[in-house]
Structure formats: structure tokens, C-alpha cells
Short mmCIF file of C-alpha atoms in Angstrom, two decimals:
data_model
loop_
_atom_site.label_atom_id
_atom_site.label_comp_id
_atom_site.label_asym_id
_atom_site.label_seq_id
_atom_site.Cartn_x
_atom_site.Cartn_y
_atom_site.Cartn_z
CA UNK A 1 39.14 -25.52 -87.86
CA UNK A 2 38.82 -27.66 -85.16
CA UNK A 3 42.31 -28.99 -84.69
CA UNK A 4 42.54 -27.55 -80.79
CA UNK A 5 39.56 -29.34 -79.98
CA UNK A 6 40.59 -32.43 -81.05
CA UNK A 7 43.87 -32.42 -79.24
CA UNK A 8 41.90 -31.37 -76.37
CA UNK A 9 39.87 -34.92 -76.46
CA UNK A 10 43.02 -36.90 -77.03
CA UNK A 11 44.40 -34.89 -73.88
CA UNK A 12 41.57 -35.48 -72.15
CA UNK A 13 41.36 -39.58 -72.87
CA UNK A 14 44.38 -40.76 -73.45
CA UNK A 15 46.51 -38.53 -70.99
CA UNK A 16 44.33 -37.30 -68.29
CA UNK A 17 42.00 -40.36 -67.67
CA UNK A 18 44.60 -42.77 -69.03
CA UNK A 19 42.65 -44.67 -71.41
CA UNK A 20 44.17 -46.03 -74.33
CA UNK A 21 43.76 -45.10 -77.76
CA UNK A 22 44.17 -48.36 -79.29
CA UNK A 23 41.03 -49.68 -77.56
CA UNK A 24 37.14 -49.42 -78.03
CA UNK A 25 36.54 -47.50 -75.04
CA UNK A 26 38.99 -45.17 -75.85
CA UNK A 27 37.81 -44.10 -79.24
CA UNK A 28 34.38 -43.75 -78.53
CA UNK A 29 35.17 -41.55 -75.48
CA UNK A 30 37.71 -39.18 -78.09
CA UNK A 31 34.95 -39.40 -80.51
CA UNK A 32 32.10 -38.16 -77.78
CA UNK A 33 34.10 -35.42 -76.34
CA UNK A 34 34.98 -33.93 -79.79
CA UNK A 35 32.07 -33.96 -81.75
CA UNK A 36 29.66 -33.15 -78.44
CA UNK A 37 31.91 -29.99 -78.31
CA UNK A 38 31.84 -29.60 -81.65
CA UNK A 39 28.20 -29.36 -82.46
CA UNK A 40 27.65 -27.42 -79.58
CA UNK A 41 29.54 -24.54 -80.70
CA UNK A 42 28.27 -24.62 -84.46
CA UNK A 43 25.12 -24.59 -83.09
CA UNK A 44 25.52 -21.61 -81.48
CA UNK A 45 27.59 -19.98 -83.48
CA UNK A 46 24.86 -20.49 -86.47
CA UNK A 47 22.03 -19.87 -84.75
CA UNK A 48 23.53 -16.58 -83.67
CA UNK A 49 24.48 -15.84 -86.91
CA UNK A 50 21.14 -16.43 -88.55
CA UNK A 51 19.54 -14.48 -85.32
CA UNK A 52 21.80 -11.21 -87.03
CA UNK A 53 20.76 -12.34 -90.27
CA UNK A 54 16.91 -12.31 -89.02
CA UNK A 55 17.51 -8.83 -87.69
CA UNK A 56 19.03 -7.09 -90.43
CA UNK A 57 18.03 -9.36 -93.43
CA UNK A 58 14.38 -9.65 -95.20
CA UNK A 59 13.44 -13.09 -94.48
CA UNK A 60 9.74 -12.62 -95.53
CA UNK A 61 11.43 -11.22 -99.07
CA UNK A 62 13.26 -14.02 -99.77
CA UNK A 63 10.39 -16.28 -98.54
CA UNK A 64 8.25 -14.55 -100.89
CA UNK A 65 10.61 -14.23 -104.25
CA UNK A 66 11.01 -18.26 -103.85
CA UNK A 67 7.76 -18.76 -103.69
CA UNK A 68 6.87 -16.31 -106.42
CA UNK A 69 9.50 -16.93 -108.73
CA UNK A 70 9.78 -19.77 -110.58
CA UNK A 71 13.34 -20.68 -110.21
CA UNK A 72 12.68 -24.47 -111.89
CA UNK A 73 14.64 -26.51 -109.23
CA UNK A 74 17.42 -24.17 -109.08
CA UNK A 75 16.69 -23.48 -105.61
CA UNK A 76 17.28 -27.07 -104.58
CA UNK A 77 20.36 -27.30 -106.57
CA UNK A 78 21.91 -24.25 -105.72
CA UNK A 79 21.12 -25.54 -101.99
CA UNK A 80 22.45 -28.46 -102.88
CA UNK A 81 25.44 -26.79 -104.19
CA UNK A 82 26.41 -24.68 -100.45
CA UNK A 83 25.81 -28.65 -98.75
CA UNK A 84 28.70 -30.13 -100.58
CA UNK A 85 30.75 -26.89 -99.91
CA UNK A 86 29.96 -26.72 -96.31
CA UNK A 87 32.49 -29.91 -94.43
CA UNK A 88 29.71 -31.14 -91.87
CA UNK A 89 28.98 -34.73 -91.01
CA UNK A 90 24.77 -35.82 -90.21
CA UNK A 91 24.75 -34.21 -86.60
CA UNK A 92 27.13 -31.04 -87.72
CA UNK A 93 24.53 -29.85 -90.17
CA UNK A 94 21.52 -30.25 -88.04
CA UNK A 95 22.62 -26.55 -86.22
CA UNK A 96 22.41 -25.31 -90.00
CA UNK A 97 18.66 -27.06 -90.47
CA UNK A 98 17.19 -25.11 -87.43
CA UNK A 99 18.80 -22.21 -88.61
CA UNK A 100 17.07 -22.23 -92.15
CA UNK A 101 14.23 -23.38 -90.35
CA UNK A 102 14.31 -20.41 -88.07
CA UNK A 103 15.42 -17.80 -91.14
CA UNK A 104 12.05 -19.14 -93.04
CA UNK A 105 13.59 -20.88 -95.94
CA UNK A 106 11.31 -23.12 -97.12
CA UNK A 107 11.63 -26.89 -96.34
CA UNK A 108 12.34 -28.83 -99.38
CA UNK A 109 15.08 -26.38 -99.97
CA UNK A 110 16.27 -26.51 -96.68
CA UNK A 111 16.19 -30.73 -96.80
CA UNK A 112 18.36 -30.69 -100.07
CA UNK A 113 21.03 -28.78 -98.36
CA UNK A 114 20.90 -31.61 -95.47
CA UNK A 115 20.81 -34.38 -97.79
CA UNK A 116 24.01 -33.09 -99.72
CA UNK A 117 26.14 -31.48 -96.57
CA UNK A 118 27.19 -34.79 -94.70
CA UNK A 119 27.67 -36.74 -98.28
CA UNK A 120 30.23 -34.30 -99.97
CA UNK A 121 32.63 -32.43 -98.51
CA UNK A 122 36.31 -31.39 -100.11
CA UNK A 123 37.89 -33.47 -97.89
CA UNK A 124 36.08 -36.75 -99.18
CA UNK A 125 36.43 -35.71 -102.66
CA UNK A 126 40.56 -35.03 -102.25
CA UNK A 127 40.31 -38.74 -100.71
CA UNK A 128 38.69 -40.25 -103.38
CA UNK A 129 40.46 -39.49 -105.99
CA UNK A 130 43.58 -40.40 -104.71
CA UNK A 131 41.84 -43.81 -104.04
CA UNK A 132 39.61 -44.97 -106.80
CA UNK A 133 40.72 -42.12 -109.58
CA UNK A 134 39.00 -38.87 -111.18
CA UNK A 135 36.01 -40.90 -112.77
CA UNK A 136 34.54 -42.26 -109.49
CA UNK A 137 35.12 -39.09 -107.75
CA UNK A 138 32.74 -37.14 -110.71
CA UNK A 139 30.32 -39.70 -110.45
CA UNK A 140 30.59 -39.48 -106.34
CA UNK A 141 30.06 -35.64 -106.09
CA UNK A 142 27.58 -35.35 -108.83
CA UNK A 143 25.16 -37.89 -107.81
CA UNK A 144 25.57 -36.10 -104.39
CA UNK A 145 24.12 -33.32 -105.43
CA UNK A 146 21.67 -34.57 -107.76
CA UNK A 147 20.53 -36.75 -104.40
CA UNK A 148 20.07 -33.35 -102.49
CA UNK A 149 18.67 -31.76 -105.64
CA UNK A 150 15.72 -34.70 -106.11
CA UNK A 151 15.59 -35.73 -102.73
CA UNK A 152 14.85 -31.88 -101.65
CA UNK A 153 12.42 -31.39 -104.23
CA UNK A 154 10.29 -34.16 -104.15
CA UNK A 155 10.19 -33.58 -99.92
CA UNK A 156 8.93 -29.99 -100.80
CA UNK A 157 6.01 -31.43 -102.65
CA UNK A 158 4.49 -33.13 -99.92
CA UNK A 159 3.54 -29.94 -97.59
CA UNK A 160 5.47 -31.15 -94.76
CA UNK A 161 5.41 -27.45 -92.85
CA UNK A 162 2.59 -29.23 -90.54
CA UNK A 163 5.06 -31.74 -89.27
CA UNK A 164 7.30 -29.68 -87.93
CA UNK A 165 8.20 -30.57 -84.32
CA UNK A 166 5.74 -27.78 -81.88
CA UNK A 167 9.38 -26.49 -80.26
CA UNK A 168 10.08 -25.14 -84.26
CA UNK A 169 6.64 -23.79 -84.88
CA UNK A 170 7.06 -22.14 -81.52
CA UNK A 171 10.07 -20.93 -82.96
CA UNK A 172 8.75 -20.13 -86.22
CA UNK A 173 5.67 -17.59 -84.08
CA UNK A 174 8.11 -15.55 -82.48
CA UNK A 175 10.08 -14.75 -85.58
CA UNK A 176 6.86 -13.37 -86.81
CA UNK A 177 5.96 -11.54 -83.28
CA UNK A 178 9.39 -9.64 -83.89
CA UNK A 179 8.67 -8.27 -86.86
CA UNK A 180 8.42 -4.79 -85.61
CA UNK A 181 11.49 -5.38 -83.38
CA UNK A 182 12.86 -5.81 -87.00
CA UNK A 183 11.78 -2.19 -87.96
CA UNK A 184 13.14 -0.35 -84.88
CA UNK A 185 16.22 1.52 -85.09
CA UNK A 186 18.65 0.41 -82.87
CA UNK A 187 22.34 0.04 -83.19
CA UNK A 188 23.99 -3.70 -83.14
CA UNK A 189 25.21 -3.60 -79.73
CA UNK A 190 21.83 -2.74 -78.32
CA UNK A 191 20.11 -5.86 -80.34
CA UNK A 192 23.16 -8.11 -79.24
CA UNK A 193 21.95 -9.29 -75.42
CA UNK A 194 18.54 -10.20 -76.92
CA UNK A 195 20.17 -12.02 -80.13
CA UNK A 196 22.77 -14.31 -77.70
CA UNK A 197 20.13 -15.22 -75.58
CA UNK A 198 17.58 -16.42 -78.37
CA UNK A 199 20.90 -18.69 -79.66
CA UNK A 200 21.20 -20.02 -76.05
CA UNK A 201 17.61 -20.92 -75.25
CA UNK A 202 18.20 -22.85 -78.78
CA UNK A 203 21.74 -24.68 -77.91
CA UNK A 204 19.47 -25.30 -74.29
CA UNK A 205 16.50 -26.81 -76.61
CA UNK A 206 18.29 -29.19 -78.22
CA UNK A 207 21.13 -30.12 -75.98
CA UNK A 208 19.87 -33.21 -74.55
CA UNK A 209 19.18 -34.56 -78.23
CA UNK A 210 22.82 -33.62 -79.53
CA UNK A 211 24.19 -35.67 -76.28
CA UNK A 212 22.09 -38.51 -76.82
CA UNK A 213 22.53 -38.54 -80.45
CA UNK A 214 26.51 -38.47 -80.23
CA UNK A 215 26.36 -40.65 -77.21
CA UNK A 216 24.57 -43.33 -79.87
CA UNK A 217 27.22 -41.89 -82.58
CA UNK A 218 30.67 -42.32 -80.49
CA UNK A 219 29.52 -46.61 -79.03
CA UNK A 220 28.51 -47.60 -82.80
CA UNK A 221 31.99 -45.57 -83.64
CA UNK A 222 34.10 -47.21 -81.11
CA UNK A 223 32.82 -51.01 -80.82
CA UNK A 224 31.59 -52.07 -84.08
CA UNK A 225 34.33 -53.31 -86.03
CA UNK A 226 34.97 -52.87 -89.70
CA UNK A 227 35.13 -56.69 -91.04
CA UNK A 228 31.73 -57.33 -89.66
CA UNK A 229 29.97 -56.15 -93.46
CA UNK A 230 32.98 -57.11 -96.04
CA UNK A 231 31.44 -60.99 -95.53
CA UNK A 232 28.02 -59.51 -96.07
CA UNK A 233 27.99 -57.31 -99.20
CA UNK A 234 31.01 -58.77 -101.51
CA UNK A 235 28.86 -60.88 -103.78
CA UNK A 236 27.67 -58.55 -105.79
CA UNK A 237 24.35 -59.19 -106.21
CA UNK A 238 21.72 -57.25 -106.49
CA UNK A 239 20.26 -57.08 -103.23
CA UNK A 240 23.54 -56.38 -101.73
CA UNK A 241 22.58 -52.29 -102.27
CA UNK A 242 19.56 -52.36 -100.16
CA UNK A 243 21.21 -54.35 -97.51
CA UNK A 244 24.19 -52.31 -97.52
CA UNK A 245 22.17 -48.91 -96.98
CA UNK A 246 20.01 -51.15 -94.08
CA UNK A 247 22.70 -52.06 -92.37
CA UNK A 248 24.57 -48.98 -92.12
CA UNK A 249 21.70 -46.65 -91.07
CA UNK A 250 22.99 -47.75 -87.22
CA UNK A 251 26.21 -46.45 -87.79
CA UNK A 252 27.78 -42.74 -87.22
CA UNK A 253 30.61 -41.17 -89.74
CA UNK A 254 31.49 -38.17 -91.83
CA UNK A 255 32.11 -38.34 -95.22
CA UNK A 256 36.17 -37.71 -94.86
CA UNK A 257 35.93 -40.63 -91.85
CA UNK A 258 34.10 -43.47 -93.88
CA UNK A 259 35.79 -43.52 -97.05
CA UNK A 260 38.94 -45.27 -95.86
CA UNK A 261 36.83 -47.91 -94.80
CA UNK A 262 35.13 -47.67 -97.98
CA UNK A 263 38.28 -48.18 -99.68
CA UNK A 264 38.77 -51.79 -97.70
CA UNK A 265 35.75 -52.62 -98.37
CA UNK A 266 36.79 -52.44 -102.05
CA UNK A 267 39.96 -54.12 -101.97
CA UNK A 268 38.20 -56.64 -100.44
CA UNK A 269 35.74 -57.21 -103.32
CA UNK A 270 32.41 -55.22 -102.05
CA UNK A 271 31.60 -53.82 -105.59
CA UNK A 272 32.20 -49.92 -105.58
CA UNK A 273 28.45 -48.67 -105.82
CA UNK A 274 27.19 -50.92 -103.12
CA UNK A 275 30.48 -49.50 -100.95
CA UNK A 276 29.00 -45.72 -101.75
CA UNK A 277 25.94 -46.59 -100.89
CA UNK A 278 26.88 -48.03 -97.74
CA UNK A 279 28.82 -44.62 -97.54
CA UNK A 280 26.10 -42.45 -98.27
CA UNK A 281 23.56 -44.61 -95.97
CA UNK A 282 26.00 -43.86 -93.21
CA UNK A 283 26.71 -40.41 -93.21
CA UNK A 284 23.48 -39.24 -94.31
CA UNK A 285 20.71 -41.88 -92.44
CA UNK A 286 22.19 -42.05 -89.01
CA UNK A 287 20.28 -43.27 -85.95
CA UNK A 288 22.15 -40.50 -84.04
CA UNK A 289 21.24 -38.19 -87.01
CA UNK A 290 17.29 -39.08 -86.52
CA UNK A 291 17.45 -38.67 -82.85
CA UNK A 292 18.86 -35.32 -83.27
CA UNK A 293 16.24 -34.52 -85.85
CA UNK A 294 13.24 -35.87 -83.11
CA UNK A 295 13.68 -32.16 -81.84
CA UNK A 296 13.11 -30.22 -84.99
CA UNK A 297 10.40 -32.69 -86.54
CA UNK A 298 7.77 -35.13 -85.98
CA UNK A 299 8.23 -38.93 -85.97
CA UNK A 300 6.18 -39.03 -89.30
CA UNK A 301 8.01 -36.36 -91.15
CA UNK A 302 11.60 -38.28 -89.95
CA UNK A 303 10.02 -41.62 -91.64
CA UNK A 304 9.23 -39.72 -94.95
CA UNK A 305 12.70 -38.10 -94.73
CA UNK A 306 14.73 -41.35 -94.39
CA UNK A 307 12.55 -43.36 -96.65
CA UNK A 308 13.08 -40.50 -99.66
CA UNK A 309 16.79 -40.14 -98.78
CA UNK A 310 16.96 -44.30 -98.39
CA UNK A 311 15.38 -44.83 -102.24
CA UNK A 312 17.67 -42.09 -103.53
CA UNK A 313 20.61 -43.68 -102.39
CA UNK A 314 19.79 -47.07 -103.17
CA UNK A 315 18.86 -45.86 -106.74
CA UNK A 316 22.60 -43.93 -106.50
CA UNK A 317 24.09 -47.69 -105.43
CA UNK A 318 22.92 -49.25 -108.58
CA UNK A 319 24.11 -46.67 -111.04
CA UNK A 320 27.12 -46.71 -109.53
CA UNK A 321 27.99 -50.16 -110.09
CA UNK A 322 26.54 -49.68 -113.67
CA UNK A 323 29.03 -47.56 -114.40
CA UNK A 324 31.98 -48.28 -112.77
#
């Protein structure tokens, strides 16, 4: 989907400011310019859709059949389900958070589908089983979205609404001040001009956060170099899980982008479920991830995010290399 915008970066670095591809500097810059531009316009483009969805769609129904219902975890597995079918890294699917946020989905549910979106995507699961076979590749996907399933449902027992960042909550009021908006009938092109500029005073909210974020994203990406962890985590013992998932929480990937290295990091002896984990730890507890997420929620409800998501995974690393 975004094929021109990556050819634009390359054009960009490597032909209009003349820096070569083969070096640090290089790839970081490519890697800035295309997922900056990147998030930028999914985040716009979701939050505009979910601004349509607001306006023509009963939020407060859905709200309330969730909470009435009882659905026994479906919820969280069937959001679980639309993260591993949706191919965004960490930062990609943060857009989608604010805009279940915004629609009034509530949290747990909306945490299980950003647990599972950066971990699976079709493009991981096509790589992996051409490199470590159909078996790993079940396991892979299905303790995925088990992770988002548990992780999300265990987050939305802890009431975590409060911790929302103020900007959300501010966001969350005016939803409710336009319900009668809602109600009045006007035609789509007359709701349009007020729709585009709620997504821009969004994209405007959280712009400095997605440029720091993939600023952090595109150095670790560019300068820190794979053979620094094989030394590290090829023993095979057990602490090498935890460590694995603590040392990759500073580093930036999608799913489709880490598991080559993943696959070195096999053939190289690091036993396959504390390479996932190190996988899983990257894509889904990113420091560029959290300091996108500073915008949407407090400093206390990122800690109890990343420290559910962290045991989860580590608890994922050691089954792994159980079975396999």
C-alpha cells in the first residue's frame, strides 16, 4: 500500500541528499522519512474514518450491548482477531488506539487489539513458515492472539478509564457534547468540513509525539547492529527469555522487519522461543511505541501496560522453547 512512499524516501536519501544506503545514517534517515509519513496519513485517514463512523454509527449502542452482554472474552478475542489481520507495526496502530478510544470502545478491548496488531501480520506469518516450517508458524500466530486475548482482558479488569491522558478525556467530552449533532439531519457533505477538521486538530495533537517517537525508532533502527544480542541470549538458559524481552524493549521493528533477524539469531543458536520473544518484545514494547502512547495515557497506565504485555510475552518465550 505504501510502495510510492517508500520509493519516495529512497529518492529522497539516497538520490537527492546523496547519502548512502549501505550506511547507518542512511537507513535511519529512509526509515524516518517513511514511517513519519506513514503514520501521519493513517492517522488521519482513521481518525476521519471513525469521525464518519461517530456520525452515522451508534457508539453508545455498542458501548452498551458490550457492557450488557456477556460475550465471555469473545470481545477480546474477536479484537484480537482484526489486530493480527490489520499489517501495522507498534507506532502504525497507535492512530487505530485513539480511534477506538475516540469511538468509545471500551479499553481492555481496545488494548487486545494493540497487543496483537504489531505481533501478527500476514506478512510475518508467510515469512515464517518459509523459515522455521508450519508448526512454529501455528504456535507463532496463536499465542499472538491468545497474548492480545489475556493481555486485553486482564487490562480491562483494572478500571484503567481514569488514566487516560486529559487530551483523550477531553476528547472523550466532546463526543458526548455532539450527541445531538448526531441526531440532526444533514446530508454528508454538510457534516464533512466539521469531520476533517476534528481529524486534523487530532494528527496536530499528537504530531510532536509520532516525530519524536520515530525519531527514537529510525537511530535504534539504523545504528544498532544485529550481532550485538546473538553473544547474549544463545545459551539457552533460562533467564535468557527475560533478558531477551529487556533488552529489546529499546529497539523499533515490525513484525515482517524483525523476523529475518530472528531467523539469524537462530542459525546462530539463540533457542527459537527466546528469539520470539525477543521478537514480540520488539515490535510490541517499543520505547518509540511508549512515547507515542505518553499522548493518549498516563505514565502509570503505560507502566501497567508494558509490565502485562512484558509477563505475557515472557510466559509466550518459555512455551515456546517447550515446544519447539
Amino acid at each position: 500500500m505504501f510502495d510510492w512512499l517508500q520509493h519516495f524516501a529512497d529518492w529522497l536519501i539516497y538520490s537527492v541528499f546523496g547519502i548512502g544506503a549501505e550506511t547507518h545514517l542512511g537507513v535511519a534517515l529512509n526509515f524516518f522519512i517513511y514511517d513519519t509519513n506513514k503514520i501521519l496519513i493513517l492517522l488521519f485517514v482513521i481518525v476521519f474514518i471513525m469521525g464518519i463512523v461517530n456520525t452515522y454509527f451508534p457508539i453508545e449502542r455498542l458501548k452498551d450491548y458490550l457492557n450488557r452482554k456477556k460475550l465471555y472474552g469473545l470481545e477480546y478475542f474477536f479484537s484480537s482477531i482484526f489486530g493480527a489481520i490489520t499489517p501495522f507495526c507498534s507506532c502504525s496502530s497507535v492512530p487505530l488506539f485513539i480511534g477506538f478510544v475516540q469511538g468509545g470502545i471500551p479499553l481492555g478491548v481496545t488494548f487486545s487489539f494493540l497487543i496483537t496488531s504489531p505481533l501478527v501480520n500476514e506478512v510475518a506469518v508467510a515469512m515464517f513458515i518459509g523459515m522455521f516450517g508450519l508448526k512454529a508458524t501455528l504456535i507463532y500466530v496463536v499465542s499472538g492472539i491468545l497474548l492480545g486475548t489475556i493481555g486485553g482482558w486482564l487490562l480491562g479488569k483494572f478500571n484503567l478509564e481514569p488514566l487516560l491522558s486529559d487530551w483523550v478525556k477531553q476528547i472523550l467530552d466532546n463526543n458526548m457534547q455532539q450527541a445531538e449533532f448526531q441526531e440532526e439531519k444533514r446530508t454528508f457533505y454538510q457534516r464533512l468540513p466539521e469531520i476533517t477538521n476534528s481529524a486534523w486538530d487530532i494528527v496536530k495533537g499528537v504530531l510532536l509525539y509520532v516525530i519524536i517517537g520515530i525519531a527514537i525508532g529510525a537511530a535504534m533502527h539504523g545504528y544498532v547492529p544485529e550481532n550485538f544480542f546473538n553473544d547474549y541470549l544463545g545459551g539457552g538458559e533460562w533467564w535468557t527469555v527475560p533478558l531477551a524481552v529487556i533488552i529489546a524493549v529499546p529497539m523499533y521493528a515490525n513484525a515482517a522487519g524483525i523476523v529475518p533477524v530472528i531467523e539469524v539469531f537462530v542459525a546462530k543458536g539463540v533457542p527459537l522461543g527466546t528469539a520470539i520473544a525477543f521478537m514480540m518484545a520488539t515490535v510490541g514494547l517499543s520505547i518509540p511505541e511508549a512515547t507515542l502512547l505518553k499522548k493518549v495515557m498516563s505514565l502509570k497506565l503505560i507502566a501497567i501496560f508494558f509490565g502485562v504485555v512484558t509477563l505475557c510475552i515472557m510466559l509466550s518465550g518459555f512455551v515456546f522453547n517447550i515446544l519447539l
